[in-house]
Tab-separated table of C-alpha atoms and ligand atoms in Angstrom:
chain	number	residue	atom	x	y	z
A	109	MET	CA	3.074	-15.070	-23.591
A	110	LEU	CA	4.532	-15.666	-20.140
A	111	SER	CA	7.984	-14.392	-21.030
A	112	ASP	CA	6.426	-11.140	-22.313
A	113	LEU	CA	4.818	-10.658	-18.914
A	114	ALA	CA	7.840	-11.697	-16.820
A	115	PRO	CA	8.513	-8.084	-15.668
A	116	ILE	CA	5.119	-7.939	-13.925
A	117	LEU	CA	4.913	-11.466	-12.496
A	118	PRO	CA	5.965	-12.586	-8.997
A	119	ASP	CA	9.629	-13.660	-8.749
A	120	THR	CA	8.926	-17.388	-8.585
A	121	ALA	CA	6.373	-17.480	-11.435
A	122	ALA	CA	7.265	-20.322	-13.785
A	123	VAL	CA	5.608	-22.482	-16.403
A	124	VAL	CA	5.508	-26.245	-15.929
A	125	ASP	CA	3.874	-28.229	-18.755
A	126	GLY	CA	2.272	-25.042	-20.030
A	127	GLU	CA	0.776	-24.131	-16.656
A	128	LEU	CA	1.582	-21.135	-14.486
A	129	HIS	CA	3.091	-22.011	-11.099
A	130	VAL	CA	3.863	-19.562	-8.294
A	131	GLY	CA	6.016	-20.529	-5.337
A	132	GLY	CA	6.165	-23.993	-6.849
A	133	VAL	CA	2.372	-24.444	-6.714
A	134	ALA	CA	0.240	-24.900	-9.833
A	135	ALA	CA	-2.496	-22.337	-10.495
A	136	SER	CA	-5.036	-25.152	-10.887
A	137	ALA	CA	-4.085	-26.586	-7.469
A	138	LEU	CA	-4.676	-23.193	-5.826
A	139	ALA	CA	-8.019	-22.754	-7.571
A	140	ALA	CA	-9.028	-26.262	-6.468
A	141	ALA	CA	-7.982	-25.644	-2.859
A	142	TYR	CA	-9.425	-22.146	-2.354
A	143	ALA	CA	-12.004	-21.667	-5.161
A	144	THR	CA	-11.815	-18.565	-7.339
A	145	PRO	CA	-11.137	-15.713	-7.280
A	146	VAL	CA	-8.053	-16.293	-5.161
A	147	ILE	CA	-5.236	-13.838	-4.510
A	148	VAL	CA	-1.853	-15.554	-4.394
A	149	TYR	CA	1.195	-13.969	-2.726
A	150	ASP	CA	4.685	-15.236	-3.470
A	151	ALA	CA	6.459	-15.238	-0.080
A	152	ALA	CA	9.911	-15.140	-1.678
A	153	HIS	CA	8.958	-12.055	-3.680
A	154	VAL	CA	7.575	-10.225	-0.637
A	155	GLU	CA	10.742	-10.995	1.296
A	156	ARG	CA	13.050	-9.961	-1.524
A	157	ALA	CA	11.182	-6.666	-1.973
A	158	ALA	CA	11.147	-5.965	1.776
A	159	ARG	CA	14.861	-6.749	2.079
A	160	SER	CA	15.668	-4.424	-0.769
A	161	TRP	CA	14.374	-1.530	1.386
A	162	ILE	CA	16.202	-2.745	4.500
A	163	ASP	CA	19.444	-3.224	2.556
A	164	ALA	CA	19.169	0.148	0.831
A	165	LEU	CA	19.028	1.879	4.215
A	166	ALA	CA	21.528	-0.319	6.042
A	167	ASP	CA	24.444	2.078	5.677
A	168	TRP	CA	22.584	5.251	6.606
A	169	PRO	CA	24.581	6.445	9.610
A	170	ALA	CA	21.724	7.989	11.594
A	171	GLY	CA	19.556	4.847	11.752
A	172	SER	CA	16.372	3.941	9.904
A	173	LEU	CA	12.989	2.277	10.069
A	174	VAL	CA	11.166	0.618	7.186
A	175	ALA	CA	7.506	0.816	8.205
A	176	TYR	CA	5.414	-1.248	5.780
A	177	ALA	CA	2.284	0.712	4.799
A	178	SER	CA	-0.237	-1.912	5.796
A	179	LYS	CA	-3.082	-0.249	3.909
A	180	ALA	CA	-1.568	-1.875	0.805
A	181	PHE	CA	-2.485	-5.269	2.272
A	182	SER	CA	-2.972	-6.106	5.908
A	183	SER	CA	-3.258	-9.511	7.537
A	184	VAL	CA	-1.625	-10.918	10.641
A	185	GLY	CA	0.334	-13.494	8.628
A	186	MET	CA	1.683	-10.921	6.201
A	187	LEU	CA	2.702	-8.516	8.961
A	188	ARG	CA	4.462	-11.323	10.881
A	189	LEU	CA	6.416	-12.276	7.796
A	190	LEU	CA	7.569	-8.682	7.371
A	191	ALA	CA	8.258	-8.149	11.074
A	192	ASP	CA	10.556	-11.193	11.037
A	193	LEU	CA	12.675	-9.329	8.487
A	194	GLY	CA	12.923	-6.333	10.804
A	195	LEU	CA	10.239	-4.123	9.303
A	196	GLY	CA	7.859	-1.963	11.289
A	197	VAL	CA	4.315	-1.112	10.239
A	198	ASP	CA	2.528	2.076	9.202
A	199	VAL	CA	-1.099	1.950	10.315
A	200	ALA	CA	-3.816	4.400	9.395
A	201	SER	CA	-6.808	3.272	11.446
A	202	HIS	CA	-7.794	1.498	14.628
A	203	GLY	CA	-8.273	-1.716	12.638
A	204	GLU	CA	-4.837	-1.538	11.046
A	205	LEU	CA	-3.334	-0.823	14.479
A	206	GLY	CA	-5.201	-3.825	15.867
A	207	THR	CA	-3.830	-6.053	13.106
A	208	ALA	CA	-0.278	-4.867	13.812
A	209	LEU	CA	-0.697	-5.525	17.532
A	210	ARG	CA	-2.178	-8.966	16.902
A	211	ALA	CA	0.813	-9.710	14.711
A	212	GLY	CA	3.031	-8.879	17.684
A	213	ILE	CA	4.704	-5.859	16.100
A	214	PRO	CA	6.533	-4.010	18.901
A	215	GLY	CA	4.923	-0.618	19.583
A	216	ASP	CA	8.118	1.256	18.854
A	217	ARG	CA	8.039	-0.063	15.291
A	218	ILE	CA	4.508	1.213	14.624
A	219	VAL	CA	3.749	4.562	12.985
A	220	LEU	CA	0.178	5.889	13.259
A	221	HIS	CA	-1.299	7.978	10.468
A	222	GLY	CA	-4.635	9.549	9.662
A	223	ASN	CA	-5.964	12.958	8.698
A	224	ASN	CA	-8.811	12.687	11.223
A	225	LYS	CA	-7.808	10.289	13.962
A	226	SER	CA	-10.465	9.654	16.562
A	227	ARG	CA	-9.958	9.979	20.294
A	228	VAL	CA	-10.321	6.202	20.539
A	229	GLU	CA	-7.582	5.664	17.954
A	230	LEU	CA	-5.216	8.060	19.660
A	231	GLU	CA	-5.895	6.518	23.074
A	232	ALA	CA	-5.253	3.044	21.678
A	233	ALA	CA	-2.010	4.220	20.071
A	234	VAL	CA	-0.722	5.868	23.245
A	235	ALA	CA	-1.706	2.801	25.299
A	236	ALA	CA	0.126	0.536	22.836
A	237	GLY	CA	3.273	2.634	23.072
A	238	VAL	CA	3.232	3.420	19.365
A	239	GLY	CA	6.638	4.712	18.319
A	240	LEU	CA	5.424	7.636	16.257
A	241	VAL	CA	2.088	9.374	15.929
A	242	VAL	CA	2.084	11.513	12.811
A	243	VAL	CA	0.142	14.622	13.749
A	244	ASP	CA	-1.933	15.951	10.877
A	245	ALA	CA	-3.705	19.002	12.293
A	246	PRO	CA	-3.392	21.593	15.099
A	247	GLN	CA	-6.472	20.319	16.973
A	248	GLU	CA	-5.080	16.809	16.898
A	249	LEU	CA	-1.907	17.954	18.648
A	250	VAL	CA	-3.968	19.389	21.503
A	251	LEU	CA	-6.069	16.223	21.785
A	252	LEU	CA	-3.033	13.937	21.662
A	253	GLU	CA	-1.254	15.950	24.325
A	254	SER	CA	-4.231	15.615	26.680
A	255	ILE	CA	-4.401	11.864	26.026
A	256	ALA	CA	-0.665	11.392	26.638
A	257	ARG	CA	-0.902	13.459	29.819
A	258	ALA	CA	-3.853	11.416	31.082
A	259	ALA	CA	-2.004	8.180	30.289
A	260	GLY	CA	1.180	9.466	31.939
A	261	ARG	CA	3.200	8.598	28.835
A	262	VAL	CA	5.438	10.787	26.694
A	263	GLN	CA	4.328	10.305	23.080
A	264	PRO	CA	6.887	10.762	20.284
A	265	ILE	CA	5.405	12.537	17.281
A	266	LEU	CA	6.146	13.672	13.761
A	267	VAL	CA	4.282	16.525	12.153
A	268	ARG	CA	2.933	15.836	8.683
A	269	LEU	CA	4.132	18.514	6.350
A	270	ASN	CA	2.371	19.473	3.152
A	271	PRO	CA	5.258	20.600	0.940
A	272	ASP	CA	2.933	21.958	-1.764
A	273	ILE	CA	4.591	20.278	-4.719
A	274	GLU	CA	2.954	18.638	-7.732
A	275	VAL	CA	3.835	15.057	-8.596
A	276	GLU	CA	2.937	13.000	-11.632
A	277	THR	CA	0.366	10.365	-10.704
A	278	HIS	CA	-3.416	9.906	-10.634
A	279	ARG	CA	-4.967	12.882	-8.836
A	280	TYR	CA	-6.693	10.641	-6.275
A	281	ILE	CA	-3.334	9.344	-5.066
A	282	SER	CA	-1.387	12.596	-5.172
A	283	THR	CA	-1.119	13.987	-1.645
A	284	SER	CA	1.448	16.771	-1.607
A	285	HIS	CA	-0.214	19.601	-3.523
A	286	GLY	CA	-1.383	22.684	-1.660
A	287	GLY	CA	-5.078	21.770	-1.703
A	288	SER	CA	-4.581	18.271	-0.274
A	289	LYS	CA	-6.468	17.241	2.861
A	290	PHE	CA	-3.237	15.829	4.300
A	291	GLY	CA	-0.717	17.597	6.487
A	292	VAL	CA	-0.132	21.243	7.272
A	293	PRO	CA	1.833	23.983	5.481
A	294	ALA	CA	5.429	24.604	6.578
A	295	GLY	CA	4.547	27.613	8.771
A	296	VAL	CA	1.948	25.650	10.707
A	297	ALA	CA	4.334	22.686	11.017
A	298	THR	CA	6.874	24.995	12.685
A	299	GLU	CA	4.198	26.164	15.141
A	300	LEU	CA	3.180	22.605	15.959
A	301	LEU	CA	6.759	21.497	16.563
A	302	LEU	CA	7.274	24.482	18.878
A	303	GLN	CA	4.098	23.596	20.764
A	304	ALA	CA	5.255	20.016	21.112
A	305	ASP	CA	8.688	21.190	22.297
A	306	ALA	CA	6.948	23.126	25.038
A	307	SER	CA	4.961	20.093	26.203
A	308	ASP	CA	6.136	17.588	28.797
A	309	TRP	CA	3.982	14.911	27.180
A	310	LEU	CA	5.002	15.135	23.529
A	311	GLU	CA	8.421	14.402	22.101
A	312	ALA	CA	8.773	16.274	18.783
A	313	GLU	CA	10.947	13.899	16.755
A	314	GLY	CA	10.612	15.464	13.356
A	315	VAL	CA	8.522	15.690	10.229
A	316	HIS	CA	6.730	13.419	7.811
A	317	LEU	CA	5.827	13.865	4.204
A	318	HIS	CA	4.268	11.545	1.656
A	319	LEU	CA	4.240	12.797	-1.897
A	320	GLY	CA	1.785	10.480	-3.577
A	321	SER	CA	1.564	6.892	-4.687
A	322	GLN	CA	2.629	4.912	-7.770
A	323	LEU	CA	5.509	7.319	-8.474
A	324	LEU	CA	7.675	6.098	-11.333
A	325	ASP	CA	10.516	8.584	-11.002
A	326	THR	CA	12.792	9.650	-8.128
A	327	ASP	CA	12.654	13.340	-9.031
A	328	PRO	CA	9.823	14.239	-6.556
A	329	TRP	CA	11.948	13.076	-3.613
A	330	ARG	CA	14.893	15.142	-4.822
A	331	ARG	CA	12.765	18.260	-5.279
A	332	VAL	CA	11.068	18.019	-1.917
A	333	LEU	CA	14.239	17.337	0.074
A	334	GLU	CA	16.112	20.175	-1.579
A	335	TRP	CA	13.295	22.488	-0.518
A	336	LEU	CA	13.135	20.900	2.920
A	337	ALA	CA	16.817	21.615	3.636
A	338	GLY	CA	16.108	25.368	3.584
A	339	TRP	CA	13.100	24.972	5.821
A	340	ALA	CA	14.999	22.752	8.273
A	341	VAL	CA	17.575	25.513	8.756
A	342	GLU	CA	14.819	28.061	9.546
A	343	LEU	CA	13.152	25.540	11.827
A	344	ARG	CA	16.379	24.968	13.751
A	345	THR	CA	16.629	28.689	14.382
A	346	ALA	CA	12.967	28.898	15.434
A	347	ARG	CA	13.513	25.991	17.851
A	348	GLY	CA	16.556	27.563	19.429
A	349	GLY	CA	19.027	25.180	17.798
A	350	ARG	CA	16.999	21.994	18.182
A	351	GLU	CA	17.302	19.755	15.109
A	352	LEU	CA	15.047	17.205	13.431
A	353	GLN	CA	15.773	13.774	14.909
A	354	SER	CA	13.723	11.841	12.381
A	355	LEU	CA	12.616	12.423	8.826
A	356	ASP	CA	9.866	10.233	7.404
A	357	VAL	CA	9.703	10.452	3.617
A	358	GLY	CA	6.558	8.308	3.339
A	359	GLY	CA	5.919	5.699	0.681
A	360	GLY	CA	4.952	6.083	-2.932
A	361	LEU	CA	7.369	4.044	-5.000
A	362	GLY	CA	5.451	2.626	-7.951
A	363	ILE	CA	5.442	-0.839	-9.502
A	364	ALA	CA	5.079	-2.251	-13.019
A	365	TYR	CA	1.477	-3.115	-13.815
A	366	LEU	CA	2.381	-3.240	-17.495
A	367	GLU	CA	5.492	-4.889	-18.897
A	368	THR	CA	6.581	-1.550	-20.350
A	369	GLN	CA	6.753	0.232	-16.972
A	370	ARG	CA	10.174	0.517	-15.316
A	371	PRO	CA	9.848	1.825	-11.760
A	372	PRO	CA	12.995	2.865	-9.904
A	373	THR	CA	14.315	0.396	-7.317
A	374	PRO	CA	14.197	1.095	-3.563
A	375	ALA	CA	17.994	1.482	-3.762
A	376	GLN	CA	17.562	4.256	-6.324
A	377	VAL	CA	14.982	6.069	-4.183
A	378	VAL	CA	17.175	5.774	-1.095
A	379	ALA	CA	20.226	6.892	-3.090
A	380	THR	CA	18.340	10.035	-4.135
A	381	VAL	CA	17.225	10.745	-0.575
A	382	THR	CA	20.627	10.162	0.981
A	383	GLU	CA	22.406	12.076	-1.765
A	384	VAL	CA	20.367	15.225	-1.075
A	385	LEU	CA	20.674	14.794	2.680
A	386	GLY	CA	24.394	14.112	2.349
A	387	SER	CA	24.983	17.232	0.230
A	388	GLN	CA	22.406	20.000	0.801
A	389	TRP	CA	21.787	19.075	4.438
A	390	ARG	CA	25.440	18.673	5.260
A	391	ASP	CA	26.286	21.942	3.482
A	392	ALA	CA	23.673	23.686	5.625
A	393	GLY	CA	25.312	22.202	8.719
A	394	LEU	CA	22.235	20.139	9.534
A	395	GLN	CA	22.528	16.989	11.599
A	396	LEU	CA	21.564	13.863	9.636
A	397	PRO	CA	18.158	12.590	10.795
A	398	ARG	CA	17.041	9.013	11.323
A	399	LEU	CA	15.227	8.009	8.137
A	400	VAL	CA	11.775	6.443	8.121
A	401	VAL	CA	10.232	5.099	4.914
A	402	GLU	CA	6.723	3.716	4.483
A	403	PRO	CA	6.661	1.561	1.359
A	404	GLY	CA	3.449	-0.340	0.689
A	405	ARG	CA	2.882	-1.066	-2.975
A	406	SER	CA	6.562	-1.613	-3.778
A	407	ILE	CA	6.733	-4.488	-1.264
A	408	VAL	CA	3.535	-6.402	-1.996
A	409	GLY	CA	2.197	-5.082	-5.311
A	410	GLN	CA	3.997	-7.345	-7.753
A	411	ALA	CA	4.227	-10.197	-5.267
A	412	ALA	CA	0.647	-11.316	-5.925
A	413	LEU	CA	-1.628	-12.255	-8.762
A	414	THR	CA	-5.328	-13.006	-8.803
A	415	LEU	CA	-6.716	-16.184	-10.328
A	416	TYR	CA	-10.220	-16.051	-11.771
A	417	ARG	CA	-12.353	-18.694	-13.466
A	418	VAL	CA	-13.515	-17.795	-16.966
A	419	GLY	CA	-17.277	-17.931	-17.430
A	420	VAL	CA	-19.133	-16.978	-20.575
A	421	THR	CA	-17.585	-15.098	-23.456
A	422	LYS	CA	-19.575	-12.696	-25.581
A	423	ASP	CA	-19.201	-10.323	-28.538
A	424	ALA	CA	-20.797	-6.895	-28.182
A	425	GLY	CA	-20.251	-4.871	-31.324
A	426	ASP	CA	-16.512	-4.649	-31.745
A	427	ILE	CA	-15.807	-5.710	-28.183
A	428	ARG	CA	-15.097	-9.293	-27.225
A	429	TYR	CA	-15.861	-9.901	-23.573
A	430	VAL	CA	-14.441	-12.624	-21.399
A	431	ASN	CA	-16.354	-12.720	-18.107
A	432	VAL	CA	-14.606	-13.831	-14.945
A	433	ASP	CA	-15.969	-14.752	-11.514
A	434	GLY	CA	-14.707	-11.662	-9.651
A	435	GLY	CA	-14.349	-8.014	-10.564
A	436	MET	CA	-14.582	-4.624	-8.908
A	437	SER	CA	-15.285	-6.217	-5.514
A	438	ASP	CA	-11.871	-7.918	-5.397
A	439	ASN	CA	-10.047	-5.208	-7.352
A	440	PRO	CA	-11.669	-1.768	-7.458
A	441	ARG	CA	-8.535	-0.091	-8.879
A	442	PRO	CA	-9.642	-0.138	-12.543
A	443	VAL	CA	-12.937	1.612	-11.739
A	444	LEU	CA	-11.392	3.988	-9.200
A	445	TYR	CA	-8.191	5.026	-10.944
A	446	GLN	CA	-8.535	3.674	-14.487
A	447	ALA	CA	-5.673	1.387	-13.485
A	448	GLN	CA	-4.358	-0.850	-16.234
A	449	TYR	CA	-3.496	-4.531	-15.908
A	450	ARG	CA	-2.499	-7.481	-18.072
A	451	ALA	CA	-3.823	-11.035	-18.025
A	452	LEU	CA	-2.786	-14.518	-19.044
A	453	LEU	CA	-4.511	-17.883	-19.241
A	454	ALA	CA	-2.920	-19.754	-16.371
A	455	GLU	CA	-3.148	-23.249	-17.858
A	456	ARG	CA	-1.960	-22.142	-21.305
A	457	ALA	CA	0.620	-19.682	-20.095
A	458	GLU	CA	2.909	-20.040	-23.111
A	459	ASP	CA	0.199	-19.741	-25.774
A	460	ALA	CA	0.482	-16.692	-27.988
A	461	ALA	CA	-2.202	-14.017	-27.898
A	462	THR	CA	-4.633	-14.228	-30.799
A	463	GLY	CA	-6.734	-11.157	-30.058
A	464	ALA	CA	-7.754	-8.586	-27.483
A	465	TRP	CA	-10.480	-9.256	-24.920
A	466	TRP	CA	-12.207	-7.079	-22.372
A	467	VAL	CA	-12.055	-8.864	-19.029
A	468	ALA	CA	-15.405	-8.154	-17.369
A	469	GLY	CA	-16.430	-8.821	-13.782
A	470	VAL	CA	-19.653	-10.217	-12.343
A	471	HIS	CA	-21.024	-7.006	-10.865
A	472	CYS	CA	-24.092	-5.134	-12.010
A	473	GLU	CA	-22.151	-2.163	-13.380
A	474	SER	CA	-21.051	-1.502	-16.945
A	475	GLY	CA	-17.877	-0.066	-15.463
A	476	ASP	CA	-17.001	-3.388	-13.854
A	477	VAL	CA	-14.305	-4.170	-16.404
A	478	LEU	CA	-10.932	-5.248	-15.026
A	479	ILE	CA	-9.032	-4.865	-18.289
A	480	GLU	CA	-9.881	-3.324	-21.643
A	481	ASP	CA	-8.145	-4.930	-24.600
A	482	ALA	CA	-6.149	-7.642	-22.845
A	483	PRO	CA	-4.082	-9.554	-25.409
A	484	LEU	CA	-4.961	-13.246	-24.864
A	485	PRO	CA	-5.288	-16.587	-26.609
A	486	GLU	CA	-9.022	-17.236	-27.167
A	487	PRO	CA	-10.348	-17.886	-23.620
A	488	ARG	CA	-12.668	-20.859	-23.060
A	489	PRO	CA	-15.259	-21.230	-20.292
A	490	GLY	CA	-13.806	-22.998	-17.243
A	491	GLU	CA	-10.212	-21.896	-17.829
A	492	LEU	CA	-8.212	-19.963	-15.259
A	493	LEU	CA	-7.298	-16.370	-16.005
A	494	ALA	CA	-4.509	-14.734	-14.000
A	495	ILE	CA	-4.102	-10.988	-13.481
A	496	PRO	CA	-0.624	-10.092	-12.195
A	497	ALA	CA	0.392	-7.216	-9.901
A	498	THR	CA	-2.709	-7.313	-7.690
A	499	GLY	CA	-0.862	-7.449	-4.357
A	500	ALA	CA	-1.430	-3.830	-3.332
A	501	TYR	CA	-4.749	-2.078	-2.750
A	502	ALA	CA	-6.884	-4.872	-4.194
A	503	ALA	CA	-7.680	-7.256	-1.305
A	504	SER	CA	-7.327	-4.337	1.120
A	505	MET	CA	-9.978	-2.340	-0.731
A	506	ALA	CA	-12.235	-5.309	-1.450
A	507	SER	CA	-15.963	-5.007	-0.886
A	508	THR	CA	-18.886	-7.395	-0.789
A	509	TYR	CA	-20.795	-5.478	-3.470
A	510	ASN	CA	-23.736	-7.498	-4.823
A	511	MET	CA	-23.331	-9.651	-1.687
A	512	VAL	CA	-20.344	-11.358	-3.251
A	513	PRO	CA	-18.134	-12.973	-0.567
A	514	ARG	CA	-14.521	-11.797	-0.431
A	515	ALA	CA	-11.856	-13.985	-1.993
A	516	ALA	CA	-9.285	-16.075	-0.171
A	517	VAL	CA	-5.781	-14.631	0.085
A	518	VAL	CA	-3.023	-17.225	0.028
A	519	LEU	CA	0.736	-17.336	0.603
A	520	VAL	CA	2.836	-19.755	-1.472
A	521	ARG	CA	6.395	-20.886	-0.888
A	522	ASP	CA	8.514	-23.873	-1.956
A	523	GLY	CA	5.609	-25.919	-3.263
A	524	GLU	CA	3.362	-25.224	-0.268
A	525	HIS	CA	0.416	-22.928	0.269
A	526	ARG	CA	-1.384	-21.548	3.287
A	527	PRO	CA	-4.240	-19.088	3.666
A	528	LEU	CA	-3.609	-15.572	4.947
A	529	LEU	CA	-7.311	-14.736	4.782
A	530	ARG	CA	-9.783	-17.505	4.118
A	531	ARG	CA	-12.595	-17.095	1.655
A	532	GLU	CA	-15.667	-15.400	3.103
A	533	ARG	CA	-18.735	-17.604	3.379
A	534	ILE	CA	-22.220	-16.562	2.262
A	535	ASP	CA	-23.547	-16.914	5.827
A	536	GLU	CA	-20.899	-14.453	7.044
A	537	LEU	CA	-22.481	-11.824	4.820
A	538	PHE	CA	-25.505	-11.875	7.131
A	539	VAL	CA	-23.585	-11.469	10.397
A	540	ARG	CA	-24.190	-7.720	10.477
A	541	ASP	CA	-27.769	-7.900	9.306
A	542	ALA	CA	-29.791	-6.366	12.139
A	543	ASP	CA	-33.220	-7.345	10.902
A	544	ALA	CA	-35.765	-5.299	12.889
A	545	PRO	CA	-39.277	-6.826	12.706
A	546	GLU	CA	-40.776	-3.899	14.648
A	547	PHE	CA	-40.105	-1.564	11.717
A	548	ARG	CA	-41.870	-3.749	9.165
A	549	ALA	CA	-45.151	-2.492	7.771
B	197	LIG	N1	2.519	6.532	3.815
B	197	LIG	C1	1.422	7.278	3.740
B	197	LIG	C2	1.233	8.366	4.688
B	197	LIG	C3	0.446	7.009	2.771
B	197	LIG	O1	-0.639	7.757	2.711
B	197	LIG	C4	0.633	5.927	1.874
B	197	LIG	C5	-0.379	5.596	0.880
B	197	LIG	C6	1.801	5.169	1.989
B	197	LIG	C7	2.731	5.496	2.971
B	197	LIG	C8	2.087	3.997	1.110
B	197	LIG	O2	2.227	4.363	-0.206
B	197	LIG	P1	2.706	3.304	-1.322
B	197	LIG	O3	4.133	2.963	-1.043
B	197	LIG	O4	1.853	2.104	-1.225
B	197	LIG	O5	2.504	4.034	-2.586
B	197	LIG	N2	-5.527	3.013	-3.137
B	197	LIG	C9	-4.555	3.678	-3.976
B	197	LIG	C10	-3.309	4.046	-3.216
B	197	LIG	C11	-3.571	4.909	-2.019
B	197	LIG	C12	-2.318	5.236	-1.271
B	197	LIG	C13	-2.627	5.894	0.013
B	197	LIG	N3	-1.508	6.202	0.806
B	197	LIG	C14	-4.227	2.786	-5.163
B	197	LIG	O6	-4.779	1.710	-5.268
B	197	LIG	O7	-3.438	3.168	-6.015
């Protein structure tokens, strides 16, 4: 069983006496220490994946920044680990910015995103000396300029470009088609860069684009950069010879949720990007820009798995359910995007599958099913069930639906474990409860 799932497990996953270990720690020890569900990140895997981006860009002559997209999973401990490797951070809200600052990420390695940034967010970013604010709309440029002026700081910006291309992924995570809420069309981007050029308080560094997420092919990057070369030439003319200093190609590289999926490597994505820049851009006489990438999922996605405790099992018509003690509150991706996952029984990791089970969560929704038809040995109440590839957009999108406390998130390495986020307590669920006796009947 385990060997079949090796392509989707964290790097250090191993079986010792039939039991799944990650980072040298037994699944049962983690469940005992943190209760279940628990999300377990393999530090070695995170580091290897992060380094593969750094290494892929190391030879790019115009400089680069790998800004981890912290929406994939954000905690101070995780950001520190990545910052130690030289990564920056992409933040998309005041809270994500706050986490990056708490983690001690230098401002010049932070990139701020958002299609509707508030004044407060922009003020906080300017005050923190954020390296790049990615402007997403004409009104935002005006607001940001006034904030930078008031703060007496020159703010470097990128303009988010909507290239109007279709990519193959779930429609909720495709961002580059014409009707998307993100970015501005090329003509508007030119206008915004010209406006920024004319301002003493904005430094127009270049453009940003993000094509979509969970991309399993490098072709979208090739298509968009080939198109962009033509536009960059026109832009240079419009700006009186001024060139793009930085090009941010966003994130989007997919991972394997299923053992059959074969995503490209960061090196392959970077090779595609640099090949087009090195040919089309050079041919057009364009200066090579500094490259910024914003990988999220491809750094943390396969680095983690979630451990659940099996509860009751049940047959419903043709469907055999195995119920676990988490669900859509710790991983909403199956309900949101029909995302597919695999599972294994952590203490019988080598046992062969004997049938297919639907892994159901605890929530009061028929749709709260984490996996349909998971091949498994017959699960027994009390056993641990592991779902691999839950490191991206699971903990970060967790909710407390049904007043279920959020799971602990743990980092494992060399036989040791430490919490990144501790398990939420029931009493913490009441912290926001503003009971108002005066409104009672
Ligand atoms: N940069 C920008 C501007 C983005 O909007 C995103 C993701 C990224 C970088 C990182 O993309 P990644 O490398 O992780 O694909 N909740 C969805 C994914 C939403 C992605 C949003 N933006 C999911 O669970 O699939």
